[in-house]
Short mmCIF file of C-alpha atoms and ligand atoms in Angstrom, two decimals:
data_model
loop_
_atom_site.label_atom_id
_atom_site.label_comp_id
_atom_site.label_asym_id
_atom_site.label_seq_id
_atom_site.Cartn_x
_atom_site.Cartn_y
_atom_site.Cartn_z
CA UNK A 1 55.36 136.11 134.09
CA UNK A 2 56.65 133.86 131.63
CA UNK A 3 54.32 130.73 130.20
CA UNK A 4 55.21 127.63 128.14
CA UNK A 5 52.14 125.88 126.74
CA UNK A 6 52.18 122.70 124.98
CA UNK A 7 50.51 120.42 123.52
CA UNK A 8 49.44 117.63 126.46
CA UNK A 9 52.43 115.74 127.33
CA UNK A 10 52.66 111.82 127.71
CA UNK A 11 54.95 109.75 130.00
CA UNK A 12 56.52 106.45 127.65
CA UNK A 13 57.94 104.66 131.20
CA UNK A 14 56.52 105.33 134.40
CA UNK A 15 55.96 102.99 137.47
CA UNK A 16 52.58 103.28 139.05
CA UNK A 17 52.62 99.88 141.34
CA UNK A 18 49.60 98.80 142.79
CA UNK A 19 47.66 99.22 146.08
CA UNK A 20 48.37 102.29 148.19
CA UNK A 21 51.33 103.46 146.48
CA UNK A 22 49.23 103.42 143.09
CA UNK A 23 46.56 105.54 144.81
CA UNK A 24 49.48 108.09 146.06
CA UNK A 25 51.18 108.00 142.88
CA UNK A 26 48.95 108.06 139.93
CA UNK A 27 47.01 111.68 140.62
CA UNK A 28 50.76 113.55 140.00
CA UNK A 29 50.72 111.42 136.22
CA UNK A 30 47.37 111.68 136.28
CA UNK A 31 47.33 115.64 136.15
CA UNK A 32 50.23 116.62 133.74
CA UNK A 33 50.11 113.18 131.14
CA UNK A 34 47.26 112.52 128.56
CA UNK A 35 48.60 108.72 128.88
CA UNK A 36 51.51 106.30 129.80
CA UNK A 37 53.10 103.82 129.32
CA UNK A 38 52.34 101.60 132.51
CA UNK A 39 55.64 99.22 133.51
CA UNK A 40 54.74 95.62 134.30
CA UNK A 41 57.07 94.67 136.87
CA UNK A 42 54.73 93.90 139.72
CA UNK A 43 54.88 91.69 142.13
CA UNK A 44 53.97 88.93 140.54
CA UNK A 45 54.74 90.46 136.68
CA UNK A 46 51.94 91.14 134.37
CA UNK A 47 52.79 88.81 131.91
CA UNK A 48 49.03 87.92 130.44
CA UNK A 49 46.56 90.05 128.69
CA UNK A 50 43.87 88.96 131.41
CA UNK A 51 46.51 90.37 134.03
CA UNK A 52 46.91 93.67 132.25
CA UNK A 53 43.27 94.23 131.93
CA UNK A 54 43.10 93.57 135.86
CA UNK A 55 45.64 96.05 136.39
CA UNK A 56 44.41 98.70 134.13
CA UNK A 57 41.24 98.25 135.67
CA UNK A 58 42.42 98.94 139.31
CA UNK A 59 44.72 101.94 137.28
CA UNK A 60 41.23 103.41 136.27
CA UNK A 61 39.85 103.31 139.70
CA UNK A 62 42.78 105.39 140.96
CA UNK A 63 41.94 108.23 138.47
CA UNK A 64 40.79 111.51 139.49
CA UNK A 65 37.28 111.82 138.30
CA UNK A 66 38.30 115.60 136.62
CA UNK A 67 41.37 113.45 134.97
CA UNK A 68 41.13 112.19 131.08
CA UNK A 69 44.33 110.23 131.90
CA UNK A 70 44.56 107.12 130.00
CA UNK A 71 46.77 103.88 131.06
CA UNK A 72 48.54 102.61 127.97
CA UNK A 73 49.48 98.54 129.12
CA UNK A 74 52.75 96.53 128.57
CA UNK A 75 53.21 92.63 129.33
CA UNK A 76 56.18 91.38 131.01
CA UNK A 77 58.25 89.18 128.52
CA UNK A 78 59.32 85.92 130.45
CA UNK A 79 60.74 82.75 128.76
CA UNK A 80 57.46 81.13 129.70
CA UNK A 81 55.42 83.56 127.39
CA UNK A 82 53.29 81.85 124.94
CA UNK A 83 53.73 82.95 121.38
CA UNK A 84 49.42 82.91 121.93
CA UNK A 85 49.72 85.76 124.36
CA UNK A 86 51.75 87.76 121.73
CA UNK A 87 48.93 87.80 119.35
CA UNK A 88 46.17 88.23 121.95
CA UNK A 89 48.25 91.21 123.06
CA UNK A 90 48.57 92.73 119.36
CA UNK A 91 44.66 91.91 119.11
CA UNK A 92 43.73 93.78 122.16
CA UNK A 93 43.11 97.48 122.57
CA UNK A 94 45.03 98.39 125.94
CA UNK A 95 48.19 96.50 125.31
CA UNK A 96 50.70 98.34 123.66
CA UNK A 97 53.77 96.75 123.79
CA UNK A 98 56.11 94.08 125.92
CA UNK A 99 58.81 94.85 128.39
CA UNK A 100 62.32 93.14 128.31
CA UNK A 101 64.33 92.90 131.80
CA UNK A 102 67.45 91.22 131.69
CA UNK A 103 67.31 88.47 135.12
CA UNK A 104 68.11 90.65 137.87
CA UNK A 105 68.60 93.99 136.27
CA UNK A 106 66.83 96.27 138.39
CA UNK A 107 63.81 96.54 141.07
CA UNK A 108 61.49 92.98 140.60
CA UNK A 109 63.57 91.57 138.07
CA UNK A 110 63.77 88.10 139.12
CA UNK A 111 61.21 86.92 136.63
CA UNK A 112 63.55 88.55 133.63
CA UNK A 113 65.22 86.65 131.02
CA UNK A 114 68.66 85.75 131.81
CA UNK A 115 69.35 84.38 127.84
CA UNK A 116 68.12 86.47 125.51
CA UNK A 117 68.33 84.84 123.12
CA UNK A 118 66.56 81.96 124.56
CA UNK A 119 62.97 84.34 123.35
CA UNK A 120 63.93 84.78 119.54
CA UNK A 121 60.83 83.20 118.95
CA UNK A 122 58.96 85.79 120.80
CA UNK A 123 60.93 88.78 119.36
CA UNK A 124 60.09 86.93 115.98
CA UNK A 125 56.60 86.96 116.80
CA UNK A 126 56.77 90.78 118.34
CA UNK A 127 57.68 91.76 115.27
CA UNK A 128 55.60 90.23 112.65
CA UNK A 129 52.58 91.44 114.69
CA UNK A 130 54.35 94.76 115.11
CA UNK A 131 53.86 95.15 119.17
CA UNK A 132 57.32 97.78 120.13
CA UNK A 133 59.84 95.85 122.30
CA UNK A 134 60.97 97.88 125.08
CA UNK A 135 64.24 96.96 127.16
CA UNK A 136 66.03 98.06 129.98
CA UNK A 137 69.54 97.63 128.20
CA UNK A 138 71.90 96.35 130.73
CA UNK A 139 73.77 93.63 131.33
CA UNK A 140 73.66 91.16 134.84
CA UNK A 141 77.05 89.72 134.32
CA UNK A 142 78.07 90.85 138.13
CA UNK A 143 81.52 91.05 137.11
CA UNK A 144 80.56 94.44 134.42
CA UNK A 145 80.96 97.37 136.64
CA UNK A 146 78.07 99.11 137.53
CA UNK A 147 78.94 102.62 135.34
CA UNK A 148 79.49 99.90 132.42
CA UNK A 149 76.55 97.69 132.15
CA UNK A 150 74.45 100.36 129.36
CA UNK A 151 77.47 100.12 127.02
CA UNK A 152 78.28 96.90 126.86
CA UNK A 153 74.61 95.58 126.98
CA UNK A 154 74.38 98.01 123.88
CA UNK A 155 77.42 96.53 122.21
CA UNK A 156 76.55 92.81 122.82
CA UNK A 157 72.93 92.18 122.98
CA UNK A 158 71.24 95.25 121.28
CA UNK A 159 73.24 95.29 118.23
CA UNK A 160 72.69 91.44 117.72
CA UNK A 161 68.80 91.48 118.31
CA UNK A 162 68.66 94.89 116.08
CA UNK A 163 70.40 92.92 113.19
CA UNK A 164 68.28 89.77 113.87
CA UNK A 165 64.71 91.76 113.77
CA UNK A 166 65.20 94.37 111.24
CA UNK A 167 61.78 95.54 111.69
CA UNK A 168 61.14 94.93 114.97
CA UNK A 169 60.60 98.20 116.69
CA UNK A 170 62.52 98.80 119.79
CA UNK A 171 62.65 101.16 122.48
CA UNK A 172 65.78 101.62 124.58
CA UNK A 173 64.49 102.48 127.59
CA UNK A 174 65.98 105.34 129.92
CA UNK A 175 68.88 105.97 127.66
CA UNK A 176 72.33 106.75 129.85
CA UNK A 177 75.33 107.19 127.98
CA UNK A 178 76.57 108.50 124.48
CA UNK A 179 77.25 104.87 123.56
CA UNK A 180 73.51 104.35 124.07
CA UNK A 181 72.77 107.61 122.31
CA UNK A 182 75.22 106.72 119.30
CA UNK A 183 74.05 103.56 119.04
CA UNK A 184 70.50 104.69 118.15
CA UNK A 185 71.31 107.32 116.25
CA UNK A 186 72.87 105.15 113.61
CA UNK A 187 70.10 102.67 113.85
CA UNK A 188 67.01 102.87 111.46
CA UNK A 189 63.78 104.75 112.49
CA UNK A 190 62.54 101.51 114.09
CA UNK A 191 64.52 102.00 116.87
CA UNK A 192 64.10 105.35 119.78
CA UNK A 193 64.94 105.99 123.06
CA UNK A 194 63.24 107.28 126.48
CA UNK A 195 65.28 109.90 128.22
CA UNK A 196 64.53 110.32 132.11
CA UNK A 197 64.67 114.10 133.86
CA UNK A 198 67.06 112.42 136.19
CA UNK A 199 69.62 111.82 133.80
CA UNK A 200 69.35 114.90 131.78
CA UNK A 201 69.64 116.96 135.14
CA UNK A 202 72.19 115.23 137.70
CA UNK A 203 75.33 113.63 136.89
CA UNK A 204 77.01 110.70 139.44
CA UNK A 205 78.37 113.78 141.84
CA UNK A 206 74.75 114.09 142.89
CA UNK A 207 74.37 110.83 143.76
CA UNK A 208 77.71 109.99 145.17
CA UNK A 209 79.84 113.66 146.16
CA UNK A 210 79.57 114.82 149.75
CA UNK A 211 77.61 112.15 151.28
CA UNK A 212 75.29 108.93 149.11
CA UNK A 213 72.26 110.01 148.54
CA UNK A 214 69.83 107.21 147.98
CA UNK A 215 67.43 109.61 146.08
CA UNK A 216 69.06 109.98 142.98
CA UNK A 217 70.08 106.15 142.92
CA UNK A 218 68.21 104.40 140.16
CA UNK A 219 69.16 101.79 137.36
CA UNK A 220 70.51 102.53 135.15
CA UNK A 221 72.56 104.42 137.23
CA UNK A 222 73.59 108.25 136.53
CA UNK A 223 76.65 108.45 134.65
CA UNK A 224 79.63 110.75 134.44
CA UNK A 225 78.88 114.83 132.85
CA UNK A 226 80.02 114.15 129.59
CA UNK A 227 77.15 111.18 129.14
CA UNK A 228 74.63 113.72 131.34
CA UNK A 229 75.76 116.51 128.04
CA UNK A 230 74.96 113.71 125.08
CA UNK A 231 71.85 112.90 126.78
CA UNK A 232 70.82 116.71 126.66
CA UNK A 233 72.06 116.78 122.85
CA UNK A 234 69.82 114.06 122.06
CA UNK A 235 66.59 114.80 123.44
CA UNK A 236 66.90 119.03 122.61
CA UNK A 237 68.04 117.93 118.75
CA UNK A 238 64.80 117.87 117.37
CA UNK A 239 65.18 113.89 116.50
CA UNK A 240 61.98 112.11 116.70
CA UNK A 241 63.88 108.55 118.00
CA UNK A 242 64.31 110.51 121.91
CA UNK A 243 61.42 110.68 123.62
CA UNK A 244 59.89 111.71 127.07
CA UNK A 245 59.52 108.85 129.57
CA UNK A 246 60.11 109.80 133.14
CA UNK A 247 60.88 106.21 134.79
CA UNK A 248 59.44 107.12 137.68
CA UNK A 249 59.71 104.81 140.41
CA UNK A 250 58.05 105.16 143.56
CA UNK A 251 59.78 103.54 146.38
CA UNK A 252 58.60 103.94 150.55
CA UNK A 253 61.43 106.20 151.91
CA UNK A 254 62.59 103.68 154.24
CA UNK A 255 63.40 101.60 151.33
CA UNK A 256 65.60 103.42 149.64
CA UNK A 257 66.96 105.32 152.82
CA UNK A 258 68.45 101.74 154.17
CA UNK A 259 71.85 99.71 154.19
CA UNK A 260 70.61 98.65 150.93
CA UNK A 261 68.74 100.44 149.15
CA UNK A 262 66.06 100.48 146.32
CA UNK A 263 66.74 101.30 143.42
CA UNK A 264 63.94 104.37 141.58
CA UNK A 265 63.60 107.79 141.45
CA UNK A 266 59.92 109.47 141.90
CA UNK A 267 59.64 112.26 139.62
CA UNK A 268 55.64 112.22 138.87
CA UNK A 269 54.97 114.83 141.33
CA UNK A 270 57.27 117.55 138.79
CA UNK A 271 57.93 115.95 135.91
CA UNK A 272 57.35 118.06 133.23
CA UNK A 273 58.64 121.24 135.21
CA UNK A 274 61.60 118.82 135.63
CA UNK A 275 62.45 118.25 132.00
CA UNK A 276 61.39 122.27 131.44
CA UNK A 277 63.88 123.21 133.50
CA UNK A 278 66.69 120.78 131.63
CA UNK A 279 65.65 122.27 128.37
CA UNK A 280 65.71 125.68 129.80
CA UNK A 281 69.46 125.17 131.21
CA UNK A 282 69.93 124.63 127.00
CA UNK A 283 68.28 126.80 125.79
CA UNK A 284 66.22 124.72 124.01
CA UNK A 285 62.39 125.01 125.33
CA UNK A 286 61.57 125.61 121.97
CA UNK A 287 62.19 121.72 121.39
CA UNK A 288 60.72 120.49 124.71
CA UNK A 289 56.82 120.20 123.10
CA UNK A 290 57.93 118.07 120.18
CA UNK A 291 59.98 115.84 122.89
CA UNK A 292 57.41 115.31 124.97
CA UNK A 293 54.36 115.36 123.40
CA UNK A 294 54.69 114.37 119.53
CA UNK A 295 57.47 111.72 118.86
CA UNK A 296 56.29 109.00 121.33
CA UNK A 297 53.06 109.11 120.03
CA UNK A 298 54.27 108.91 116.67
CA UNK A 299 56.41 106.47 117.20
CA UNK A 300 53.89 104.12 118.82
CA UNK A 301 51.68 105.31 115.88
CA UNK A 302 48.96 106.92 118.38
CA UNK A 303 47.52 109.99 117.90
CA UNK A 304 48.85 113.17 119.12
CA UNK A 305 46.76 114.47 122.09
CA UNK A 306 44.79 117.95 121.32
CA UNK A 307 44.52 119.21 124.69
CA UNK A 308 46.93 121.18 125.97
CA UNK A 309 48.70 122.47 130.08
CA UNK A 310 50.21 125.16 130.35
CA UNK A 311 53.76 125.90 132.49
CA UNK A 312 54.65 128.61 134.29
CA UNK A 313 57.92 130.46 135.94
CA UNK A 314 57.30 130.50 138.91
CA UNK A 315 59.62 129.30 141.58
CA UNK A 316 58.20 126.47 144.23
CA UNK A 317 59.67 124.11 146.63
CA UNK A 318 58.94 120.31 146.68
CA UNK A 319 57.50 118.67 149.86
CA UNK A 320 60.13 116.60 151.88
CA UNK A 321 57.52 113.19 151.17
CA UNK A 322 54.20 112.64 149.38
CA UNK A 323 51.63 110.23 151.05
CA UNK A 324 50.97 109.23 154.70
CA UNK A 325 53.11 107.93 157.57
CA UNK A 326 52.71 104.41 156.33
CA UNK A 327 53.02 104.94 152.27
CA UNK A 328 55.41 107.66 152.46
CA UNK A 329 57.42 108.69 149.17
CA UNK A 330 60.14 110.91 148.81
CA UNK A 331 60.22 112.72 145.62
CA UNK A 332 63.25 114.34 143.45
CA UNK A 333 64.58 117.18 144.71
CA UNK A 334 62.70 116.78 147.53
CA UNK A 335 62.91 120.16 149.73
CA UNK A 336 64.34 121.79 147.10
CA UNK A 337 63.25 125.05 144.37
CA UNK A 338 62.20 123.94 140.62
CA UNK A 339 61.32 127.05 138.74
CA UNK A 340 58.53 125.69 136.45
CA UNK A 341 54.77 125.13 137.84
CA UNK A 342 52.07 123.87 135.97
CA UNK A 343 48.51 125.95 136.47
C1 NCD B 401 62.63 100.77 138.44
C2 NCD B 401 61.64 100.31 139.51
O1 NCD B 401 61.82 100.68 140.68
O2 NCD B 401 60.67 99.62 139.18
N1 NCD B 401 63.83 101.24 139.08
C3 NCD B 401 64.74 102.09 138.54
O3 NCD B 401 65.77 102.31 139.16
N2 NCD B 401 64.53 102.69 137.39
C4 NCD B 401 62.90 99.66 137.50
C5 NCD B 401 63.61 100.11 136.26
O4 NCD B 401 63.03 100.75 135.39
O5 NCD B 401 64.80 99.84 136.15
ZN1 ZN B 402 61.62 101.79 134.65
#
């Protein structure tokens, strides 16, 4: 039977909430990642080192005791962060960088910055202490249609805060488009992008063709084939600016199976068979251990992990829903085959 082993993978955007979903969720990250990159859009955000230590603390307790897992912590940038909390961040050991959310771009938003350029000060300060910047690039402006909000956040805001902080290093998070993927191609190396197994795998017709399926709906939302193809270009190139981070995003199944749903896919439970199995439809599972396992650590100037896991081809179904009655989550490509298992 055919085996892949790598080099211990890490996840650069993943959702673990807190409470009962965190307990659910974490053991599936917790079992494949050496680290990750924990999101900070709780309710309430963690905006304050003291917060984040809180959370990584209740993180730890969810850890399988056979697990070596470590939670790497991000503050929530609001325009009521002190420039102090900046350099208490860059002083402290478990923060490692600060997440941007336009007002109202996605799932607990509402504490986001609706002018961006209202926190120059605190990009200013990001950068001389050299924290990364990470944004979800998309603009609110409810007029922009949906399929169009990547682009143009990428052709207004991104290219001016890119040409305002030189050497502030930026991660665009859960990259979407070409324009997303041209745009930080021609940047410098300061800036990378995360690429999600979602978008390298499904185009809009699996969200939207035969029937909506609320399961493959997350923000940014999937895009047409030909952005799906640039998005497999970029992360099975060999360039060290794409990067593995799997956005997953646990919602309760009622949530996102509902009038209005949530927006989130949960991909922890398979997520590096998932991205296996996109580099394998390429060809390209030569480049897979490099993508997921060397170029976000460089780039967040950590060191590579040593261990290693070990995939093989062997052909499983996922479970309809992880969790109980009353935390119940359905996964990606839930009741369906994936061909990759990690042992
Ligand atoms: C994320 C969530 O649920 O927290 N949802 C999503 O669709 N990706 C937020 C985010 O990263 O946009
Ligand atoms: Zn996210």
């Amino acid at each position: 039977m055919k085996t892949l082993t790598l080099i211990k993978p890490d996840d650069w955007h993943i959702h673990v909430r807190n409470g009962a979903i965190l307990k659910t969720v974490l053991p599936h990250t917790a079992k494949q990642f050496g680290r990750a990159i924990i999101m900070p859009n709780l309710k309430p955000p963690v905006t304050t080192v003291d917060q984040a230590q809180a959370y990584k603390t209740e993180i730890m307790a969810a850890i399988p005791v056979d697990s070596e897992f470590t939670p790497l912590m991000t503050l929530y940038l609001t325009t009521q962060t002190e420039l102090s909390e900046i350099k208490k961040a860059a002083e402290s050991s478990f923060v490692h960088a600060f997440k941007l959310y336009p007002a109202g771009a996605t799932t607990n938003s509402d504490s986001g910055v609706a002018d961006i350029s209202a926190i120059y000060p605190l990009l200013a300060e990001l950068e001389k202490y050299d924290l990364p910047l990470l944004i979800h690039g998309e603009v609110t402006d409810p007029t922009c249609d949906i399929f169009d909000r990547e682009q143009r956040f990428v052709e207004s805001s991104l290219t001016e805060i890119v040409n305002k902080f030189p050497n502030l290093r930026i991660v665009l998070e859960h990259v979407t488009t070409t324009d997303a993927v041209d745009f930080v191609l021609k940047a410098g190396p300061q800036v990378a992008a995360t690429i999600t197994p979602q978008h390298l795998l499904f185009n809009r017709n699996a969200l939207l063709a035969g029937g909506i399926r609320p399961h493959y709906y997350c923000l940014p939302i999937i895009k047409r084939e030909s952005h799906r193809q640039s998005l497999v270009n970029a992360a099975t190139s060999g360039n060290p600016k794409f990067f593995l981070g799997t956005d997953s995003a646990p919602h309760l199944t009622h949530t996102k199976e509902n009038a209005c749903g949530c927006a989130g896919c949960f991909s922890a439970h398979a997520a590096i068979e998932l991205y296996a199995e996109a580099f394998e439809q390429a060809d390209a599972l030569d480049k897979l251990e490099a993508f997921a396992s060397f170029y976000g650590s460089d780039f967040y100037r950590l060191p590579r992990n040593t261990a290693t896991i070990t995939l093989q081809q062997s052909t499983w179904t996922v479970p309809a829903s992880y969790g109980t009655d009353e935390v119940k989550i359905t996964p990606l490509k839930a009741g369906e085959e994936i061909h990759w298992k990690i042992i």
